[in-house]
Amino acid sequence: MKLYRKSFPNDEKQKKDIKESLDTRLFVKGKIPITGRSFTNYSIQLFPDVSSTKLISYMNDKDYLDLACGINHLYPQSLLSKIKGSKKRHGLDIHNKSEQFDEIHYYKSNSHKTGLPNDSYDCITINNYLYFWETNTDNLLKIYKELYRICKKDGEIRVFPVFFGNYYNDNIELFDYLNQNFSVRLLRPKKDYSNESAIYLDNDKIKKLDKSNGSVEHKENHTLMSNCLILKKL
Ligand SMILES: C[S@@+](CC[C@H](N)C(=O)[O-])C[C@H]1O[C@@H](n2cnc3c(N)ncnc32)[C@H](O)[C@@H]1O
């Protein structure tokens, strides 16, 4: 399926579609599921402006943090694992699965208060967390302030998915904060969304969710016109 949507649905329909999607999110034992994604998934959804064949070299000279990384720090197919070089390769999440893999450093911390030093990263990616699980506007604002602090000047923060491109959640304070502190870009994938299913840990073994998981997300991204938000710190 190619990107077929040519116009936005009206506000009411947008809200209804987003609510329906959020209502069907499946928690695991009351918690946000801890998943991981491949290089290809991140390339399609978080780097729509960088050719996938050039993504590794694009990232090689960047200090990189994958925030709400799930188990990407343990997954050899993830972007975090595929980049090599002497720059920082960090993952941060709130869970305890912290075994070391390769040269990647995992931080068990909270997106609201990471404890990481100021001006640390050239690139921060956030996939399937903000807007997807964390939808509260006050929390989004707090997290963006923390991300601003740890991002270097001219560094970029890439967030997917932003439904209907509404990165400010119809909130003027969030809109002003982001626009005063970053240059803001919104992009959809060049060809199509990923239909890849997430991976997860089962007794310390990496497994892939059923194909239907990828198909459901693919369909939702179309329905909700998911955008990648690219913030460049001014
Ligand atoms: C659906 S997973 C996404 C993982 C990975 N980025 C991916 O694309 O598969 C959402 C992740 O957000 C993490 N998370 C939830 N609340 C968080 C918080 N306050 N700070 C950091 N990570 C958090 C969860 O533990 C979970 O691993």
mmCIF file of C-alpha atoms and ligand atoms in Angstrom:
data_model
loop_
_atom_site.group_PDB
_atom_site.id
_atom_site.type_symbol
_atom_site.label_atom_id
_atom_site.label_comp_id
_atom_site.label_asym_id
_atom_site.label_seq_id
_atom_site.Cartn_x
_atom_site.Cartn_y
_atom_site.Cartn_z
ATOM 1 C CA MET A 1 0.000 0.000 0.000
ATOM 2 C CA LYS A 2 1.419 3.370 -1.003
ATOM 3 C CA LEU A 3 0.810 6.655 0.799
ATOM 4 C CA TYR A 4 -2.595 7.393 -0.632
ATOM 5 C CA ARG A 5 -4.093 10.030 1.698
ATOM 6 C CA LYS A 6 -4.331 13.408 -0.060
ATOM 7 C CA SER A 7 -6.337 15.447 2.444
ATOM 8 C CA PHE A 8 -6.792 15.623 6.211
ATOM 9 C CA PRO A 9 -10.067 14.313 7.655
ATOM 10 C CA ASN A 10 -11.972 16.924 9.680
ATOM 11 C CA ASP A 11 -11.021 17.591 13.323
ATOM 12 C CA GLU A 12 -13.808 15.495 14.759
ATOM 13 C CA LYS A 13 -12.844 12.451 12.692
ATOM 14 C CA GLN A 14 -9.167 12.907 13.589
ATOM 15 C CA LYS A 15 -9.979 12.921 17.320
ATOM 16 C CA LYS A 16 -12.267 9.909 16.960
ATOM 17 C CA ASP A 17 -9.671 7.895 15.019
ATOM 18 C CA ILE A 18 -6.893 8.740 17.499
ATOM 19 C CA LYS A 19 -9.101 7.828 20.462
ATOM 20 C CA GLU A 20 -10.048 4.506 18.884
ATOM 21 C CA SER A 21 -6.410 3.697 18.261
ATOM 22 C CA LEU A 22 -5.322 4.642 21.813
ATOM 23 C CA ASP A 23 -8.211 2.639 23.290
ATOM 24 C CA THR A 24 -6.982 -0.520 21.575
ATOM 25 C CA ARG A 25 -3.374 -0.263 22.815
ATOM 26 C CA LEU A 26 -2.501 -3.496 24.574
ATOM 27 C CA PHE A 27 -0.595 -3.143 27.826
ATOM 28 C CA VAL A 28 1.406 -6.142 29.058
ATOM 29 C CA LYS A 29 0.592 -6.783 32.726
ATOM 30 C CA GLY A 30 -0.583 -3.184 33.033
ATOM 31 C CA LYS A 31 2.660 -1.805 31.607
ATOM 32 C CA ILE A 32 3.783 -0.391 28.279
ATOM 33 C CA PRO A 33 5.211 -3.301 26.249
ATOM 34 C CA ILE A 34 8.988 -3.412 25.909
ATOM 35 C CA THR A 35 9.769 -3.947 22.246
ATOM 36 C CA GLY A 36 12.465 -3.355 19.657
ATOM 37 C CA ARG A 37 12.655 -2.506 15.938
ATOM 38 C CA SER A 38 15.093 -3.098 13.151
ATOM 39 C CA PHE A 39 17.304 -0.639 11.311
ATOM 40 C CA THR A 40 14.819 -0.759 8.408
ATOM 41 C CA ASN A 41 11.862 0.228 10.561
ATOM 42 C CA TYR A 42 13.760 3.179 12.076
ATOM 43 C CA SER A 43 15.105 4.173 8.671
ATOM 44 C CA ILE A 44 11.624 4.326 7.113
ATOM 45 C CA GLN A 45 9.848 6.026 9.970
ATOM 46 C CA LEU A 46 12.418 8.193 11.723
ATOM 47 C CA PHE A 47 14.719 9.151 8.834
ATOM 48 C CA PRO A 48 12.409 9.845 5.880
ATOM 49 C CA ASP A 49 14.854 12.559 4.759
ATOM 50 C CA VAL A 50 17.949 10.309 4.699
ATOM 51 C CA SER A 51 18.440 7.539 2.152
ATOM 52 C CA SER A 52 18.574 4.158 3.916
ATOM 53 C CA THR A 53 21.839 3.343 2.118
ATOM 54 C CA LYS A 54 23.416 6.487 3.610
ATOM 55 C CA LEU A 55 21.931 6.248 7.092
ATOM 56 C CA ILE A 56 24.870 4.458 8.721
ATOM 57 C CA SER A 57 27.368 7.005 7.453
ATOM 58 C CA TYR A 58 24.947 9.818 8.382
ATOM 59 C CA MET A 59 24.939 8.494 11.961
ATOM 60 C CA ASN A 60 28.575 7.429 12.300
ATOM 61 C CA ASP A 61 29.854 10.826 13.423
ATOM 62 C CA LYS A 62 26.926 11.515 15.757
ATOM 63 C CA ASP A 63 26.570 11.041 19.490
ATOM 64 C CA TYR A 64 23.321 9.074 19.479
ATOM 65 C CA LEU A 65 20.628 8.314 22.063
ATOM 66 C CA ASP A 66 17.656 6.031 21.411
ATOM 67 C CA LEU A 67 15.156 7.174 24.065
ATOM 68 C CA ALA A 68 12.503 4.660 25.194
ATOM 69 C CA CYS A 69 14.737 2.213 23.328
ATOM 70 C CA GLY A 70 12.909 -0.889 24.553
ATOM 71 C CA ILE A 71 15.359 -3.729 23.841
ATOM 72 C CA ASN A 72 17.079 -2.143 20.852
ATOM 73 C CA HIS A 73 20.335 -2.111 22.845
ATOM 74 C CA LEU A 74 20.212 -5.951 22.836
ATOM 75 C CA TYR A 75 19.014 -6.407 19.257
ATOM 76 C CA PRO A 76 21.754 -6.858 16.611
ATOM 77 C CA GLN A 77 19.400 -5.684 13.826
ATOM 78 C CA SER A 78 18.581 -2.316 15.430
ATOM 79 C CA LEU A 79 19.956 1.025 14.247
ATOM 80 C CA LEU A 80 21.685 1.410 17.625
ATOM 81 C CA SER A 81 23.571 -1.851 17.026
ATOM 82 C CA LYS A 82 24.350 -1.312 13.360
ATOM 83 C CA ILE A 83 26.203 1.963 13.851
ATOM 84 C CA LYS A 84 29.863 1.428 14.606
ATOM 85 C CA GLY A 85 32.483 3.930 15.590
ATOM 86 C CA SER A 86 33.770 5.832 18.538
ATOM 87 C CA LYS A 87 30.808 8.127 19.131
ATOM 88 C CA LYS A 88 28.247 7.622 21.903
ATOM 89 C CA ARG A 89 25.675 4.900 21.278
ATOM 90 C CA HIS A 90 23.233 5.048 24.149
ATOM 91 C CA GLY A 91 19.827 3.566 24.868
ATOM 92 C CA LEU A 92 17.556 4.739 27.677
ATOM 93 C CA ASP A 93 14.440 3.099 29.051
ATOM 94 C CA ILE A 94 12.775 2.464 32.411
ATOM 95 C CA HIS A 95 13.134 -1.328 32.494
ATOM 96 C CA ASN A 96 15.814 -3.573 34.016
ATOM 97 C CA LYS A 97 16.975 -5.523 30.942
ATOM 98 C CA SER A 98 20.346 -3.886 30.971
ATOM 99 C CA GLU A 99 22.902 -6.511 29.871
ATOM 100 C CA GLN A 100 25.625 -4.970 27.788
ATOM 101 C CA PHE A 101 25.670 -5.660 24.054
ATOM 102 C CA ASP A 102 28.566 -4.537 21.922
ATOM 103 C CA GLU A 103 29.675 -0.978 22.776
ATOM 104 C CA ILE A 104 26.191 0.279 23.507
ATOM 105 C CA HIS A 105 25.532 1.785 26.901
ATOM 106 C CA TYR A 106 22.091 1.257 28.399
ATOM 107 C CA TYR A 107 20.696 3.741 30.938
ATOM 108 C CA LYS A 108 17.829 2.696 33.135
ATOM 109 C CA SER A 109 16.201 6.053 33.687
ATOM 110 C CA ASN A 110 13.105 8.126 33.084
ATOM 111 C CA SER A 111 12.406 10.277 30.048
ATOM 112 C CA HIS A 112 11.150 13.074 32.357
ATOM 113 C CA LYS A 113 14.442 13.291 34.253
ATOM 114 C CA THR A 114 17.170 11.330 32.511
ATOM 115 C CA GLY A 115 20.109 12.306 34.717
ATOM 116 C CA LEU A 116 22.230 12.642 31.550
ATOM 117 C CA PRO A 117 24.619 15.625 31.153
ATOM 118 C CA ASN A 118 23.669 18.803 29.261
ATOM 119 C CA ASP A 119 24.436 19.016 25.526
ATOM 120 C CA SER A 120 25.244 15.309 25.105
ATOM 121 C CA TYR A 121 23.707 14.215 21.796
ATOM 122 C CA ASP A 122 23.684 15.075 18.100
ATOM 123 C CA CYS A 123 20.722 12.796 17.458
ATOM 124 C CA ILE A 124 17.942 11.450 19.686
ATOM 125 C CA THR A 125 15.326 9.045 18.312
ATOM 126 C CA ILE A 126 12.003 8.214 19.944
ATOM 127 C CA ASN A 127 9.886 5.525 18.326
ATOM 128 C CA ASN A 128 6.433 4.441 19.480
ATOM 129 C CA TYR A 129 6.525 6.201 22.825
ATOM 130 C CA LEU A 130 5.643 9.930 22.652
ATOM 131 C CA TYR A 131 2.090 10.506 21.326
ATOM 132 C CA PHE A 132 1.756 6.709 21.051
ATOM 133 C CA TRP A 133 1.834 5.806 24.756
ATOM 134 C CA GLU A 134 2.619 9.146 26.388
ATOM 135 C CA THR A 135 -0.145 11.490 25.247
ATOM 136 C CA ASN A 136 -0.508 13.862 28.199
ATOM 137 C CA THR A 137 0.380 17.404 27.090
ATOM 138 C CA ASP A 138 2.032 18.419 30.408
ATOM 139 C CA ASN A 139 4.208 15.315 30.283
ATOM 140 C CA LEU A 140 5.126 15.935 26.646
ATOM 141 C CA LEU A 141 6.219 19.457 27.548
ATOM 142 C CA LYS A 142 8.321 18.186 30.485
ATOM 143 C CA ILE A 143 9.963 15.533 28.307
ATOM 144 C CA TYR A 144 10.713 18.015 25.512
ATOM 145 C CA LYS A 145 12.356 20.352 28.054
ATOM 146 C CA GLU A 146 14.537 17.474 29.236
ATOM 147 C CA LEU A 147 15.382 16.530 25.643
ATOM 148 C CA TYR A 148 16.277 20.137 24.859
ATOM 149 C CA ARG A 149 18.692 20.095 27.804
ATOM 150 C CA ILE A 150 20.531 16.906 26.770
ATOM 151 C CA CYS A 151 20.568 17.657 23.021
ATOM 152 C CA LYS A 152 23.520 19.592 21.568
ATOM 153 C CA LYS A 153 22.997 22.850 19.663
ATOM 154 C CA ASP A 154 22.068 21.994 16.064
ATOM 155 C CA GLY A 155 21.359 18.442 17.250
ATOM 156 C CA GLU A 156 18.146 16.734 16.169
ATOM 157 C CA ILE A 157 15.326 14.955 17.945
ATOM 158 C CA ARG A 158 13.289 12.577 15.789
ATOM 159 C CA VAL A 159 9.886 11.397 16.969
ATOM 160 C CA PHE A 160 7.500 8.914 15.375
ATOM 161 C CA PRO A 161 4.474 8.669 15.153
ATOM 162 C CA VAL A 162 2.862 12.099 15.333
ATOM 163 C CA PHE A 163 -0.745 11.528 14.375
ATOM 164 C CA PHE A 164 -2.037 13.914 11.697
ATOM 165 C CA GLY A 165 1.178 15.869 12.327
ATOM 166 C CA ASN A 166 -0.375 17.417 15.461
ATOM 167 C CA TYR A 167 2.891 17.652 17.421
ATOM 168 C CA TYR A 168 1.550 20.349 19.788
ATOM 169 C CA ASN A 169 -1.556 18.390 20.856
ATOM 170 C CA ASP A 170 -3.687 21.473 20.098
ATOM 171 C CA ASN A 171 -1.914 23.207 22.967
ATOM 172 C CA ILE A 172 -0.498 26.697 22.569
ATOM 173 C CA GLU A 173 2.130 26.331 25.321
ATOM 174 C CA LEU A 174 3.593 23.209 23.722
ATOM 175 C CA PHE A 175 3.411 24.859 20.283
ATOM 176 C CA ASP A 176 5.261 27.966 21.506
ATOM 177 C CA TYR A 177 7.881 25.993 23.414
ATOM 178 C CA LEU A 178 8.779 23.803 20.454
ATOM 179 C CA ASN A 179 8.783 26.628 17.939
ATOM 180 C CA GLN A 180 10.817 28.966 20.146
ATOM 181 C CA ASN A 181 13.509 26.390 20.825
ATOM 182 C CA PHE A 182 13.696 24.229 17.718
ATOM 183 C CA SER A 183 13.206 24.392 14.007
ATOM 184 C CA VAL A 184 10.275 22.081 13.327
ATOM 185 C CA ARG A 185 9.789 19.710 10.382
ATOM 186 C CA LEU A 186 7.137 17.073 9.781
ATOM 187 C CA LEU A 187 7.581 14.355 7.177
ATOM 188 C CA ARG A 188 5.828 11.178 6.129
ATOM 189 C CA PRO A 189 7.811 8.251 4.679
ATOM 190 C CA LYS A 190 8.737 8.637 1.026
ATOM 191 C CA LYS A 191 7.022 5.429 -0.111
ATOM 192 C CA ASP A 192 5.128 3.654 2.634
ATOM 193 C CA TYR A 193 5.127 2.948 6.374
ATOM 194 C CA SER A 194 6.887 -0.123 7.728
ATOM 195 C CA ASN A 195 4.791 -3.251 8.243
ATOM 196 C CA GLU A 196 7.384 -4.901 10.435
ATOM 197 C CA SER A 197 6.252 -6.598 13.641
ATOM 198 C CA ALA A 198 7.994 -5.646 16.872
ATOM 199 C CA ILE A 199 10.449 -7.911 18.674
ATOM 200 C CA TYR A 200 10.248 -8.660 22.406
ATOM 201 C CA LEU A 201 12.074 -10.728 25.026
ATOM 202 C CA ASP A 202 10.715 -14.090 26.096
ATOM 203 C CA ASN A 203 12.850 -15.620 28.850
ATOM 204 C CA ASP A 204 15.817 -13.610 27.603
ATOM 205 C CA LYS A 205 15.343 -14.819 23.999
ATOM 206 C CA ILE A 206 14.497 -12.328 21.256
ATOM 207 C CA LYS A 207 11.218 -13.203 19.546
ATOM 208 C CA LYS A 208 9.128 -11.495 16.906
ATOM 209 C CA LEU A 209 5.457 -10.716 17.412
ATOM 210 C CA ASP A 210 2.966 -12.233 14.994
ATOM 211 C CA LYS A 211 2.823 -10.685 11.505
ATOM 212 C CA SER A 212 -0.562 -9.183 12.357
ATOM 213 C CA ASN A 213 1.174 -6.763 14.762
ATOM 214 C CA GLY A 214 3.049 -5.146 11.868
ATOM 215 C CA SER A 215 -0.055 -5.073 9.656
ATOM 216 C CA VAL A 216 -2.166 -3.405 12.355
ATOM 217 C CA GLU A 217 0.460 -0.706 12.931
ATOM 218 C CA HIS A 218 0.876 -0.179 9.196
ATOM 219 C CA LYS A 219 -2.871 0.328 8.777
ATOM 220 C CA GLU A 220 -3.059 2.649 11.800
ATOM 221 C CA ASN A 221 -0.207 4.784 10.514
ATOM 222 C CA HIS A 222 -2.171 5.270 7.305
ATOM 223 C CA THR A 223 -5.458 6.009 9.049
ATOM 224 C CA LEU A 224 -3.804 8.436 11.463
ATOM 225 C CA MET A 225 -1.484 9.979 8.842
ATOM 226 C CA SER A 226 1.509 9.421 11.096
ATOM 227 C CA ASN A 227 4.324 11.899 10.623
ATOM 228 C CA CYS A 228 7.921 11.950 11.746
ATOM 229 C CA LEU A 229 8.672 15.094 13.751
ATOM 230 C CA ILE A 230 12.220 16.374 13.277
ATOM 231 C CA LEU A 231 13.244 19.014 15.800
ATOM 232 C CA LYS A 232 16.557 20.796 15.349
ATOM 233 C CA LYS A 233 17.801 22.564 18.480
ATOM 234 C CA LEU A 234 18.361 26.263 17.801
HETATM 235 C C1 LIG B 1 6.474 0.316 22.501
HETATM 236 S S1 LIG B 1 8.019 0.433 23.285
HETATM 237 C C2 LIG B 1 9.012 1.136 21.993
HETATM 238 C C3 LIG B 1 10.392 0.551 22.051
HETATM 239 C C4 LIG B 1 11.227 0.824 20.791
HETATM 240 N N1 LIG B 1 11.523 2.236 20.662
HETATM 241 C C5 LIG B 1 10.505 0.313 19.558
HETATM 242 O O1 LIG B 1 10.350 1.101 18.612
HETATM 243 O O2 LIG B 1 10.125 -0.855 19.516
HETATM 244 C C6 LIG B 1 7.810 1.822 24.386
HETATM 245 C C7 LIG B 1 8.943 1.906 25.401
HETATM 246 O O3 LIG B 1 8.760 3.094 26.186
HETATM 247 C C8 LIG B 1 9.336 2.805 27.454
HETATM 248 N N2 LIG B 1 8.916 3.806 28.431
HETATM 249 C C9 LIG B 1 7.693 3.950 28.982
HETATM 250 N N3 LIG B 1 7.696 4.966 29.863
HETATM 251 C C10 LIG B 1 8.962 5.471 29.860
HETATM 252 C C11 LIG B 1 9.599 6.533 30.571
HETATM 253 N N4 LIG B 1 8.925 7.279 31.458
HETATM 254 N N5 LIG B 1 10.896 6.769 30.328
HETATM 255 C C12 LIG B 1 11.589 6.014 29.429
HETATM 256 N N6 LIG B 1 11.038 5.002 28.726
HETATM 257 C C13 LIG B 1 9.743 4.737 28.946
HETATM 258 C C14 LIG B 1 8.807 1.404 27.726
HETATM 259 O O4 LIG B 1 9.512 0.760 28.773
HETATM 260 C C15 LIG B 1 8.956 0.731 26.375
HETATM 261 O O5 LIG B 1 10.170 0.046 26.265
#
